[in-house]
Coordinates of C-alpha atoms in Angstrom, one line a residue:
Chain A
X297 CA 160.6 109.2 -146.3
X298 CA 162.6 106.4 -148.1
X299 CA 162.3 106.0 -151.8
X300 CA 160.0 103.3 -152.9
X301 CA 162.1 102.0 -155.8
X302 CA 163.4 98.4 -155.3
X303 CA 166.9 98.3 -153.7
X304 CA 169.6 97.4 -156.1
X305 CA 172.2 96.1 -153.6
X306 CA 172.4 94.7 -150.1
X307 CA 173.9 98.0 -149.0
X308 CA 170.9 100.0 -150.2
X309 CA 168.6 97.4 -148.5
X310 CA 170.4 98.0 -145.2
X311 CA 170.1 101.7 -145.5
X312 CA 166.4 101.4 -146.5
X313 CA 165.7 99.3 -143.4
X314 CA 167.8 101.3 -141.0
X315 CA 167.7 104.7 -142.5
X316 CA 164.6 105.9 -140.7
X317 CA 166.0 104.5 -137.5
X318 CA 169.3 106.3 -137.8
X319 CA 167.5 109.5 -138.6
X320 CA 165.4 109.1 -135.5
X321 CA 168.5 108.5 -133.3
X322 CA 170.1 111.7 -134.6
X323 CA 166.9 113.7 -134.4
X324 CA 166.0 113.0 -130.8
X325 CA 169.1 114.4 -129.1
X326 CA 169.1 117.3 -131.5
X327 CA 165.5 118.1 -130.6
X328 CA 166.2 117.9 -126.9
X329 CA 169.2 120.1 -127.2
X330 CA 167.5 122.7 -129.4
X331 CA 164.0 122.9 -128.0
X332 CA 164.0 121.3 -124.5
X333 CA 167.3 122.1 -122.9
X334 CA 165.6 122.6 -119.5
X335 CA 164.6 119.0 -119.7
X336 CA 168.1 117.5 -119.9
X337 CA 167.7 115.9 -116.5
X338 CA 164.5 114.2 -117.4
X339 CA 165.8 113.1 -120.8
X340 CA 168.9 111.6 -119.1
X341 CA 166.6 109.6 -116.8
X342 CA 164.6 108.4 -119.7
X343 CA 167.7 107.3 -121.5
X344 CA 169.2 105.5 -118.5
X345 CA 165.9 103.8 -117.5
X346 CA 165.2 103.0 -121.2
X347 CA 168.5 101.1 -121.4
X348 CA 167.5 99.3 -118.1
X349 CA 164.1 98.4 -119.6
X350 CA 165.8 97.3 -122.8
X351 CA 168.0 94.9 -120.8
X352 CA 164.9 93.5 -119.1
X353 CA 163.3 93.0 -122.6
X354 CA 166.1 90.7 -123.6
X355 CA 165.1 88.4 -120.7
X356 CA 161.3 88.9 -120.5
X357 CA 160.4 89.8 -124.1
X358 CA 162.9 87.7 -126.0
X359 CA 164.2 84.8 -123.9
X360 CA 160.9 84.4 -121.9
X361 CA 162.7 84.4 -118.6
X362 CA 160.7 85.9 -115.7
X363 CA 162.4 88.3 -113.3
X364 CA 161.1 90.3 -110.4
X365 CA 164.6 91.2 -109.2
X366 CA 166.2 93.0 -112.2
X367 CA 166.9 96.1 -110.1
X368 CA 169.6 94.1 -108.4
X369 CA 171.9 94.6 -111.5
X370 CA 170.9 98.2 -111.9
X371 CA 171.8 98.9 -108.3
X372 CA 175.0 96.9 -108.4
X373 CA 176.1 98.9 -111.4
X374 CA 175.2 102.1 -109.7
X375 CA 176.9 101.3 -106.5
X376 CA 180.0 100.0 -108.3
X377 CA 180.4 103.2 -110.3
X378 CA 179.4 105.2 -107.2
X379 CA 182.0 103.6 -104.9
X380 CA 184.7 104.0 -107.5
X381 CA 184.0 107.7 -107.9
X382 CA 183.8 108.2 -104.1
X383 CA 187.2 106.5 -103.6
X384 CA 189.1 108.5 -106.2
X385 CA 188.4 106.6 -109.4
X386 CA 186.3 109.3 -111.1
X387 CA 187.1 108.4 -114.7
X388 CA 183.5 107.7 -116.0
X389 CA 184.1 105.3 -119.0
X390 CA 186.3 102.9 -117.2
X391 CA 183.9 103.2 -114.2
X392 CA 181.1 102.2 -116.6
X393 CA 183.1 99.2 -117.8
X394 CA 184.0 98.0 -114.4
X395 CA 180.3 98.4 -113.3
X396 CA 179.3 96.3 -116.3
X397 CA 181.9 93.7 -115.4
X398 CA 180.7 93.4 -111.7
X399 CA 177.1 93.3 -112.7
X400 CA 177.9 90.6 -115.3
X401 CA 179.8 88.6 -112.7
X402 CA 177.0 88.6 -110.2
X403 CA 174.7 87.8 -113.1
X404 CA 176.9 84.8 -114.0
X405 CA 176.9 83.5 -110.5
X406 CA 173.2 83.8 -109.9
X407 CA 172.3 82.6 -113.4
X408 CA 172.8 79.0 -112.4
X409 CA 170.1 79.2 -109.8
X410 CA 167.7 81.3 -111.9
X411 CA 167.8 79.0 -114.9
X412 CA 167.3 75.9 -112.7
X413 CA 163.7 76.8 -111.9
X414 CA 160.6 77.9 -113.8
X415 CA 157.4 79.8 -113.4
X416 CA 156.6 80.9 -109.9
X417 CA 159.8 79.6 -108.5
X418 CA 161.8 81.6 -111.0
X419 CA 159.9 84.8 -110.1
X420 CA 160.6 84.0 -106.4
X421 CA 164.3 83.2 -106.9
X422 CA 165.0 86.4 -108.8
X423 CA 162.9 88.3 -106.2
X424 CA 164.8 86.6 -103.4
X425 CA 168.3 87.5 -104.9
X426 CA 167.1 91.1 -105.3
X427 CA 165.9 91.3 -101.8
X428 CA 169.1 89.7 -100.4
X429 CA 171.3 92.3 -102.2
X430 CA 169.0 95.1 -101.1
X431 CA 169.2 94.0 -97.4
X432 CA 173.0 93.6 -97.7
X433 CA 173.4 97.1 -99.0
X434 CA 171.0 98.4 -96.4
X435 CA 173.0 96.8 -93.6
X436 CA 176.5 97.7 -94.9
X437 CA 176.2 101.4 -93.9
X438 CA 179.9 101.8 -93.7
X439 CA 180.2 101.0 -97.4
X440 CA 177.0 102.1 -99.0
X441 CA 175.6 104.8 -96.6
X442 CA 172.6 102.6 -96.0
X443 CA 169.2 104.3 -96.6
X444 CA 170.8 107.7 -96.7
X445 CA 172.3 106.8 -100.1
X446 CA 175.9 107.0 -101.3
X447 CA 177.2 110.6 -101.3
X448 CA 180.4 112.3 -102.2
X449 CA 180.9 111.0 -105.8
X450 CA 183.5 113.0 -107.8
X451 CA 183.2 112.2 -111.5
X452 CA 185.9 113.4 -113.9
X453 CA 185.1 114.9 -117.3
X454 CA 184.1 112.4 -120.0
X455 CA 187.2 111.6 -122.1
X456 CA 189.0 114.3 -120.1
X457 CA 187.2 116.9 -122.2
X458 CA 183.5 117.2 -121.2
X459 CA 183.0 118.4 -117.7
X460 CA 179.6 117.4 -116.1
X461 CA 177.8 120.7 -116.0
X462 CA 175.0 122.0 -113.8
X463 CA 172.5 122.0 -116.7
X464 CA 173.0 118.3 -117.4
X465 CA 174.1 118.8 -121.0
X466 CA 177.1 116.5 -120.8
X467 CA 175.2 114.0 -118.7
X468 CA 172.5 113.8 -121.3
X469 CA 174.8 113.4 -124.3
X470 CA 177.0 111.0 -122.5
X471 CA 174.0 108.8 -121.5
X472 CA 172.5 109.0 -124.9
X473 CA 175.6 108.0 -126.7
X474 CA 176.1 105.0 -124.4
X475 CA 172.5 104.1 -124.9
X476 CA 172.9 104.2 -128.6
X477 CA 176.0 102.0 -128.6
X478 CA 174.2 99.5 -126.3
X479 CA 171.2 99.6 -128.6
X480 CA 173.3 98.7 -131.6
X481 CA 174.8 95.8 -129.7
X482 CA 171.4 94.7 -128.6
X483 CA 170.0 94.9 -132.1
X484 CA 172.9 92.8 -133.4
X485 CA 172.4 90.2 -130.7
X486 CA 168.6 90.1 -131.3
X487 CA 169.1 89.6 -135.1
X488 CA 171.8 87.0 -134.6
X489 CA 171.2 83.2 -134.5
X490 CA 171.6 83.5 -130.7
X491 CA 168.7 86.0 -130.6
X492 CA 166.6 83.7 -132.7
X493 CA 167.4 80.8 -130.3
X494 CA 166.2 82.9 -127.4
X495 CA 162.9 83.6 -129.1
X496 CA 162.6 79.9 -129.8
X497 CA 163.2 79.2 -126.1
X498 CA 160.4 81.7 -125.2
X499 CA 158.0 80.0 -127.6
X500 CA 158.8 76.4 -126.8
X501 CA 161.7 75.3 -124.7
X502 CA 161.0 71.6 -125.1
X503 CA 161.2 71.7 -128.8
X504 CA 164.4 73.8 -128.7
X505 CA 165.9 71.1 -126.4
X506 CA 164.8 68.4 -128.8
X507 CA 166.6 70.0 -131.8
X508 CA 169.8 70.1 -129.8
X509 CA 169.9 73.6 -128.2
X510 CA 171.7 73.7 -124.9
X511 CA 168.8 75.5 -123.4
X512 CA 170.2 76.2 -119.9
X513 CA 173.4 77.6 -121.3
X514 CA 171.6 79.9 -123.8
X515 CA 169.3 81.2 -121.1
X516 CA 172.3 81.8 -118.7
X517 CA 174.0 83.7 -121.5
X518 CA 171.0 85.9 -122.0
X519 CA 170.7 86.5 -118.3
X520 CA 174.4 87.6 -118.0
X521 CA 173.9 89.8 -121.1
X522 CA 170.9 91.5 -119.5
X523 CA 172.8 91.9 -116.2
X524 CA 175.7 93.7 -118.0
X525 CA 173.3 96.1 -119.7
X526 CA 171.4 96.8 -116.5
X527 CA 174.7 97.4 -114.7
X528 CA 175.7 99.9 -117.4
X529 CA 172.3 101.6 -117.0
X530 CA 172.7 101.8 -113.3
X531 CA 176.3 103.2 -113.6
X532 CA 175.0 105.9 -116.0
X533 CA 172.4 106.9 -113.5
X534 CA 174.9 107.1 -110.7
X535 CA 177.5 109.0 -112.6
X536 CA 175.1 111.5 -114.1
X537 CA 173.3 112.2 -110.8
X538 CA 176.5 111.8 -108.7
X539 CA 174.4 110.0 -106.0
X540 CA 173.2 106.5 -105.5
X541 CA 170.0 105.9 -103.6
X542 CA 169.2 102.6 -101.9
X543 CA 166.0 102.5 -104.0
X544 CA 168.2 101.6 -107.0
X545 CA 168.2 98.1 -105.6
X546 CA 164.6 97.9 -104.4
X547 CA 161.8 95.6 -105.4
X548 CA 159.9 98.7 -106.3
X549 CA 162.3 99.5 -109.1
X550 CA 162.2 96.0 -110.4
X551 CA 158.4 96.3 -110.6
X552 CA 158.6 99.7 -112.2
X553 CA 161.0 98.6 -115.0
X554 CA 158.7 95.7 -115.7
X555 CA 155.8 98.2 -116.0
X556 CA 157.8 100.4 -118.3
X557 CA 158.6 97.5 -120.6
X558 CA 155.1 96.2 -120.8
X559 CA 153.7 99.7 -121.2
X560 CA 156.0 100.2 -124.2
X561 CA 155.6 96.7 -125.6
X562 CA 157.7 93.6 -124.6
X563 CA 159.5 91.6 -127.3
X564 CA 160.1 94.7 -129.3
X565 CA 163.5 96.5 -129.5
X566 CA 161.9 99.9 -128.8
X567 CA 159.4 98.7 -126.2
X568 CA 161.7 99.5 -123.3
X569 CA 162.6 102.9 -124.6
X570 CA 159.1 104.0 -125.4
X571 CA 157.8 102.6 -122.1
X572 CA 160.5 104.4 -120.1
X573 CA 159.8 107.7 -121.9
X574 CA 156.0 107.5 -121.3
X575 CA 156.5 106.4 -117.7
X576 CA 159.1 109.0 -116.7
X577 CA 157.3 111.9 -118.4
X578 CA 153.9 110.9 -117.0
X579 CA 155.4 110.6 -113.5
X580 CA 157.0 114.0 -113.8
X581 CA 153.7 115.6 -114.8
X582 CA 151.4 113.7 -112.4
X583 CA 153.3 113.4 -109.2
X584 CA 153.7 117.2 -109.1
X585 CA 149.9 117.3 -108.6
X586 CA 149.5 114.6 -105.9
X587 CA 151.4 111.3 -105.4
X588 CA 148.1 109.4 -105.0
X589 CA 146.9 110.6 -108.4
X590 CA 150.1 109.2 -109.8
X591 CA 149.8 105.9 -108.1
X592 CA 146.1 105.5 -109.0
X593 CA 146.8 106.7 -112.5
X594 CA 149.7 104.3 -113.1
X595 CA 147.6 101.4 -111.7
X596 CA 144.7 102.3 -113.9
X597 CA 146.9 102.5 -117.0
X598 CA 148.4 99.1 -116.2
X599 CA 144.9 97.6 -116.0
X600 CA 143.8 99.2 -119.2
X601 CA 146.9 98.3 -121.1
X602 CA 146.5 94.6 -120.2
X603 CA 142.8 94.6 -121.0
X604 CA 142.7 96.5 -124.2
X605 CA 146.3 96.9 -125.5
X606 CA 148.3 93.8 -124.6
X607 CA 151.2 94.9 -126.9
X608 CA 151.7 98.2 -125.1
X609 CA 152.1 101.5 -126.9
X610 CA 154.0 99.9 -129.8
X611 CA 151.2 97.3 -130.1
X612 CA 148.7 100.1 -130.4
X613 CA 150.7 101.8 -133.1
X614 CA 151.2 98.6 -135.0
X615 CA 147.5 97.7 -135.1
X616 CA 146.7 101.3 -136.0
X617 CA 149.1 101.1 -138.9
X618 CA 147.6 97.8 -140.0
X619 CA 144.1 99.2 -139.9
X620 CA 144.9 102.5 -141.7
X621 CA 147.2 101.1 -144.4
X622 CA 146.5 98.5 -147.0
X623 CA 147.5 94.9 -146.2
X624 CA 150.6 94.9 -148.4
X625 CA 152.2 97.6 -146.1
X626 CA 152.4 95.2 -143.2
X627 CA 155.1 93.1 -144.8
X628 CA 158.0 95.3 -144.1
X629 CA 161.7 94.9 -144.5
X630 CA 161.4 92.4 -147.3
X631 CA 163.6 92.7 -150.4
X632 CA 160.6 92.0 -152.6
X633 CA 159.2 95.3 -154.0
X634 CA 156.1 96.5 -152.4
X635 CA 153.0 97.7 -154.2
X636 CA 153.5 101.0 -156.0
X637 CA 151.1 102.9 -153.8
X638 CA 153.6 103.4 -150.9
X639 CA 153.7 106.8 -149.5
X640 CA 155.7 107.8 -146.3
X641 CA 155.2 106.0 -143.0
X642 CA 158.6 104.3 -142.5
X643 CA 158.6 101.1 -140.6
Chain B
X92 CA 166.0 81.9 -71.7
X93 CA 164.0 78.8 -72.6
X94 CA 160.8 80.7 -71.6
X95 CA 161.7 83.5 -73.9
X96 CA 162.5 81.1 -76.7
X97 CA 159.2 79.3 -76.3
X98 CA 157.2 82.6 -76.1
X99 CA 158.9 83.8 -79.4
X100 CA 158.2 80.5 -80.9
X101 CA 154.5 80.8 -80.0
X102 CA 154.3 84.4 -81.3
X103 CA 155.9 83.2 -84.5
X104 CA 153.2 80.4 -84.8
X105 CA 150.4 83.0 -84.3
X106 CA 152.0 85.2 -86.9
X107 CA 152.3 82.2 -89.2
X108 CA 148.6 81.4 -88.8
X109 CA 147.8 84.9 -90.1
X110 CA 150.1 84.4 -93.0
X111 CA 148.4 81.0 -93.6
X112 CA 144.9 82.5 -93.5
X113 CA 145.8 85.1 -96.1
X114 CA 148.0 83.0 -98.3
X115 CA 145.9 79.9 -98.6
X116 CA 143.5 81.6 -101.1
X117 CA 146.5 82.8 -103.2
X118 CA 148.0 79.3 -103.2
X119 CA 144.7 77.7 -104.3
X120 CA 143.9 80.2 -107.0
X121 CA 147.4 80.1 -108.4
X122 CA 147.6 76.3 -108.2
X123 CA 144.1 75.8 -109.7
X124 CA 143.7 78.5 -112.3
X125 CA 147.4 79.2 -112.9
X126 CA 146.4 82.8 -112.3
X127 CA 149.1 85.0 -110.7
X128 CA 147.0 87.2 -108.5
X129 CA 149.4 89.7 -106.9
X130 CA 146.3 91.8 -105.8
X131 CA 145.6 89.1 -103.2
X132 CA 147.0 91.3 -100.4
X133 CA 144.5 94.0 -101.4
X134 CA 141.7 91.6 -100.6
X135 CA 143.2 91.0 -97.1
X136 CA 143.6 94.8 -96.7
X137 CA 139.9 95.3 -97.6
X138 CA 138.9 92.8 -94.9
X139 CA 141.0 94.8 -92.4
X140 CA 139.3 98.1 -93.4
X141 CA 135.8 96.5 -93.3
X142 CA 136.5 95.4 -89.7
X143 CA 138.0 98.7 -88.5
X144 CA 135.3 100.7 -90.2
X145 CA 132.5 98.7 -88.6
X146 CA 134.1 98.9 -85.2
X147 CA 134.8 102.6 -85.3
X148 CA 131.7 103.9 -87.1
X149 CA 129.0 101.5 -86.0
X150 CA 130.4 100.1 -82.8
X151 CA 130.1 96.6 -84.0
X152 CA 131.9 94.1 -81.7
X153 CA 135.2 92.7 -83.0
X154 CA 134.1 89.1 -83.3
X155 CA 131.0 90.1 -85.3
X156 CA 133.2 92.0 -87.8
X157 CA 135.2 88.9 -88.7
X158 CA 132.4 87.0 -90.6
X159 CA 131.3 90.3 -92.1
X160 CA 134.8 90.9 -93.4
X161 CA 134.9 87.4 -94.8
X162 CA 131.5 87.7 -96.5
X163 CA 132.0 91.2 -98.0
X164 CA 135.5 90.4 -99.4
X165 CA 134.2 87.1 -100.8
X166 CA 131.3 88.9 -102.5
X167 CA 133.6 91.7 -103.9
X168 CA 136.0 89.1 -105.2
X169 CA 133.4 87.3 -107.1
X170 CA 132.5 90.5 -108.9
X171 CA 136.2 91.2 -109.6
X172 CA 136.7 87.6 -110.9
X173 CA 133.7 87.6 -113.2
X174 CA 134.2 91.1 -114.5
X175 CA 138.0 91.1 -114.9
X176 CA 140.1 88.1 -113.9
X177 CA 138.3 85.6 -116.1
X178 CA 139.3 87.6 -119.2
X179 CA 143.0 87.0 -118.3
X180 CA 143.0 83.3 -117.6
X181 CA 144.5 82.5 -121.0
X182 CA 147.1 85.2 -120.9
X183 CA 150.7 84.8 -119.9
X184 CA 151.9 85.3 -116.3
X185 CA 153.4 88.7 -117.2
X186 CA 150.1 90.2 -118.2
X187 CA 148.6 88.8 -115.1
X188 CA 151.3 90.3 -112.9
X189 CA 151.0 93.7 -114.6
X190 CA 147.2 93.7 -114.3
X191 CA 147.0 92.6 -110.6
X192 CA 149.9 95.0 -109.6
X193 CA 147.9 97.7 -111.3
X194 CA 144.8 96.8 -109.3
X195 CA 146.9 96.8 -106.1
X196 CA 148.2 100.3 -106.9
X197 CA 144.7 101.5 -107.5
X198 CA 143.4 100.1 -104.2
X199 CA 146.4 101.4 -102.3
X200 CA 145.8 104.9 -103.7
X201 CA 142.0 104.6 -103.2
X202 CA 142.3 103.6 -99.5
X203 CA 144.8 106.3 -98.9
X204 CA 142.4 108.8 -100.3
X205 CA 139.5 107.7 -98.0
X206 CA 141.3 106.7 -94.8
X207 CA 144.7 108.6 -95.0
X208 CA 148.0 106.9 -94.8
X209 CA 148.1 106.3 -91.0
X210 CA 147.8 103.2 -89.0
X211 CA 144.2 102.0 -88.2
X212 CA 143.5 101.3 -84.5
X213 CA 141.8 98.1 -83.3
X214 CA 140.2 97.5 -79.9
X215 CA 140.1 93.9 -78.9
X216 CA 137.4 92.8 -76.6
X217 CA 138.5 92.4 -72.9
X218 CA 138.3 88.6 -73.0
X219 CA 140.9 88.4 -75.8
X220 CA 143.4 90.6 -74.0
X221 CA 146.0 89.7 -71.5
X222 CA 147.9 86.6 -70.9
X223 CA 147.1 83.1 -69.9
X224 CA 149.3 80.3 -68.5
X225 CA 149.5 77.3 -70.8
X226 CA 151.6 74.4 -69.5
X227 CA 153.6 76.9 -67.4
X228 CA 154.1 79.2 -70.3
X229 CA 152.6 82.7 -70.4
X230 CA 151.0 83.3 -73.8
X231 CA 148.9 86.1 -75.1
X232 CA 145.2 85.1 -75.3
X233 CA 144.8 86.8 -78.6
X234 CA 147.7 84.8 -80.1
X235 CA 146.2 81.7 -78.7
X236 CA 142.9 82.7 -80.4
X237 CA 144.8 83.2 -83.7
X238 CA 146.4 79.8 -83.6
X239 CA 143.0 78.2 -82.8
X240 CA 141.3 80.0 -85.7
X241 CA 144.2 79.1 -88.1
X242 CA 144.0 75.4 -87.2
X243 CA 140.2 75.4 -87.5
X244 CA 140.3 77.0 -90.9
X245 CA 143.1 74.6 -92.0
X246 CA 141.1 71.6 -90.8
X247 CA 137.9 72.9 -92.5
X248 CA 139.7 73.5 -95.8
X249 CA 141.4 70.1 -95.8
X250 CA 138.2 68.4 -94.9
X251 CA 136.3 70.5 -97.5
X252 CA 138.7 69.6 -100.3
X253 CA 139.1 66.0 -99.4
X254 CA 135.7 64.9 -98.2
X255 CA 133.0 67.0 -99.8
X256 CA 131.4 66.8 -103.2
X257 CA 132.4 70.4 -103.9
X258 CA 136.0 69.5 -102.9
X259 CA 135.9 66.6 -105.3
X260 CA 134.8 68.9 -108.1
X261 CA 137.7 71.3 -107.3
X262 CA 140.2 68.5 -107.4
X263 CA 138.8 67.2 -110.7
X264 CA 138.9 70.8 -112.2
X265 CA 142.5 71.2 -111.1
X266 CA 143.7 67.8 -112.4
X267 CA 142.0 68.0 -115.8
X268 CA 139.6 70.9 -116.6
X269 CA 138.7 69.6 -120.0
X270 CA 137.7 66.2 -118.6
X271 CA 135.9 67.8 -115.7
X272 CA 133.9 69.9 -118.1
X273 CA 133.1 66.7 -120.1
X274 CA 131.7 65.1 -116.9
X275 CA 129.3 68.0 -116.5
X276 CA 131.2 70.0 -113.9
X277 CA 130.8 73.7 -114.3
X278 CA 134.5 74.4 -114.1
X279 CA 134.1 78.2 -114.4
X280 CA 131.6 78.2 -111.5
X281 CA 133.8 76.0 -109.4
X282 CA 136.7 78.3 -109.9
X283 CA 134.7 81.4 -109.1
X284 CA 133.4 80.0 -105.8
X285 CA 136.8 78.7 -104.8
X286 CA 138.3 82.1 -105.6
X287 CA 135.6 83.8 -103.5
X288 CA 136.3 81.5 -100.5
X289 CA 140.1 82.0 -100.8
X290 CA 139.6 85.8 -101.0
X291 CA 137.2 85.7 -98.1
X292 CA 139.7 83.9 -96.0
X293 CA 142.2 86.6 -96.9
X294 CA 139.7 89.2 -95.8
X295 CA 139.3 87.3 -92.5
X296 CA 143.1 87.2 -92.1
X297 CA 143.3 90.9 -92.8
X298 CA 140.7 91.6 -90.1
X299 CA 142.3 89.3 -87.6
X300 CA 145.8 90.7 -88.3
X301 CA 145.1 94.4 -87.7
X302 CA 146.9 94.3 -84.4
X303 CA 149.9 92.1 -85.3
X304 CA 150.5 92.9 -89.0
X305 CA 149.3 96.5 -88.7
X306 CA 146.8 98.1 -91.2
X307 CA 147.9 100.9 -93.5
X308 CA 147.2 101.4 -97.2
X309 CA 150.7 100.0 -97.9
X310 CA 149.7 96.7 -96.5
X311 CA 149.3 94.8 -99.8
X312 CA 152.7 95.8 -101.0
X313 CA 154.4 95.4 -97.7
X314 CA 153.4 91.8 -97.2
X315 CA 153.1 90.7 -100.8
X316 CA 156.6 89.2 -100.7
X317 CA 155.9 87.2 -97.5
X318 CA 152.6 85.8 -99.0
X319 CA 154.4 84.8 -102.2
X320 CA 157.2 83.1 -100.1
X321 CA 154.6 81.1 -98.2
X322 CA 152.9 80.1 -101.5
X323 CA 156.0 79.1 -103.4
X324 CA 157.8 77.4 -100.5
X325 CA 154.6 75.5 -99.5
X326 CA 153.9 74.4 -103.0
X327 CA 151.1 75.7 -105.3
X328 CA 147.7 74.5 -104.4
X329 CA 148.8 72.5 -101.4
X330 CA 146.9 73.3 -98.2
X331 CA 149.2 71.4 -95.9
X332 CA 152.2 72.9 -97.7
X333 CA 150.9 76.5 -97.2
X334 CA 150.3 75.7 -93.5
X335 CA 153.8 74.3 -93.0
X336 CA 155.4 77.1 -95.0
X337 CA 153.4 79.8 -93.2
X338 CA 154.5 78.4 -89.8
X339 CA 158.2 78.1 -90.9
X340 CA 158.2 81.6 -92.3
X341 CA 156.3 83.1 -89.3
X342 CA 158.7 81.4 -86.8
X343 CA 161.9 82.3 -88.6
X344 CA 160.7 85.9 -89.2
X345 CA 159.8 86.3 -85.5
X346 CA 163.0 84.6 -84.3
X347 CA 165.2 86.8 -86.4
X348 CA 163.4 90.0 -85.3
X349 CA 163.9 89.1 -81.7
X350 CA 167.4 87.6 -81.6
X351 CA 169.1 88.8 -84.8
X352 CA 167.6 92.2 -85.6
X353 CA 170.8 93.4 -87.3
X354 CA 170.5 90.7 -90.0
X355 CA 166.9 91.7 -90.6
X356 CA 165.0 89.8 -93.3
X357 CA 168.2 88.3 -94.7
X358 CA 167.7 84.9 -93.3
X359 CA 164.1 84.5 -94.5
X360 CA 165.1 85.3 -98.1
X361 CA 168.1 83.1 -98.0
X362 CA 166.0 80.2 -96.7
X363 CA 163.5 80.8 -99.4
X364 CA 166.0 80.7 -102.2
X365 CA 167.7 77.6 -100.7
X366 CA 164.4 75.8 -100.3
X367 CA 163.4 76.6 -103.9
X368 CA 166.7 75.3 -105.2
X369 CA 166.2 72.1 -103.3
X370 CA 162.5 71.7 -104.2
X371 CA 161.5 74.0 -107.1
X372 CA 157.8 73.0 -106.7
X373 CA 157.7 73.8 -103.0
X374 CA 157.9 71.6 -99.9
X375 CA 154.6 69.7 -100.6
X376 CA 153.9 70.8 -104.1
X377 CA 153.2 68.4 -106.9
X378 CA 155.5 68.2 -109.9
X379 CA 153.6 69.5 -112.9

């Protein structure tokens, strides 16, 4: 795919590293539009849930924070965008930003409590906040519609140009572009010194504290960051489906997004996206047959993944590549020229 | 008014005893082995289905089904522990969460397949039905029975851990597994047996709880959060803590259901978060 000659400048190095990735990001929406236009709705779900799983990856995979209540931010984002659209603020992009802001604010407030505790207590505190918000939304029927969901959203055209159509074309491209922008931001954050700090905190918080990292502050920042992304994902889901279900706040969704992430491979930028794609497509295929097949199947896959493929789908691919290709291929993204015998198989 | 309050209080205690019976095994295995077993509720559910199947298909009396539920679930759990769980002791909590939630999903789907999604009936023997006057307070005989069983089990567990040789081995294995192995204690065996007893107690709780908690395939997911609240608020591995937390959770849950139904579960979650902020290791948990 990429030429194997040594890069001459930093620019070429960047293109070499990211070229395949950029091609992939252009090819996927094109492929959906050309070959699978009847699956716009499904692809939109994958993109929104993929962004949601990516936001959880920042916490779980990179910062090593545990969360069983991440759907709280997804749901808050969805309800914020939904309520705005119901009450006359149908402009989608500003709705998205406001939803991100609200989710981030709630993330900021709760982050102090979440970072204070570890292990089981952290699982329980995040779970507890999630359940509290769920109960609040369930009881506030006058505002949220309770378990009937929030209905009557009117979303204006994107940028005043692209009307949300029946086939979901606009919805898909809108969601995909937002996902791509968020992914670029997430990549920058992960590659930054801040991202490296988070990985250090995951590996050994005591040592990070010893070398002078303000550990609690860094973890809180990661938590707020993940909350903002999850809020955007929820808002996308609400705007594209023009409906908000109470389940967007549920413990079930928090568990599902965790499953998606671990299925794809936590601690990897693409883990959440791959996991969301596999999960959503499999559910679409299997739950048509029988809901119990789906539940038994997803349970069985989770068990098998943990036993035999701890790195998820991406972990399997990585070990396959290491087994099939010579050792030298595994050292990717280095400026040093690789062995001459490199053919295809971009990183 | 006072009579109603006391009755609700007592019902809450009986409910708490069920939560204790089911959660104690979870608390001990999580505290001892550091294994996050979210499939624990599935063991309780199996106990319930063992009891109801024996009663309906074979006409076995209720009281006889209880020890059978305990024994069968304990046996099954040893198989699961040796075959599956012990492979995951060295993994991180996330892998354990994913794995045990996967097992829970499979058991929920499997039970639905065999028994259907509907509520299972239970017929209590005549001498456990009705009311009895206790210090001028009318209480259900079955709830009295539950409180008695709960207290008996709590006493047996505390005595077993504090006073027996096996209990001493458990405490040694928890405090320092490497040192315990060095002293010739079979730590893996101790863990397996402890795990089996804890799961058996969950099975017993599931069988006893058919009437009050209800028994449907959704049981393990529906009550998982409550069990986890009991374990975390009580403090990992603490028998007394689990008993205290189970009673607090049971009473608060029952009180809010009676007197403040519109707030629902709000209070219990708020109390949990507040307690964990105050004592992150639980009410009676040790600082690790």
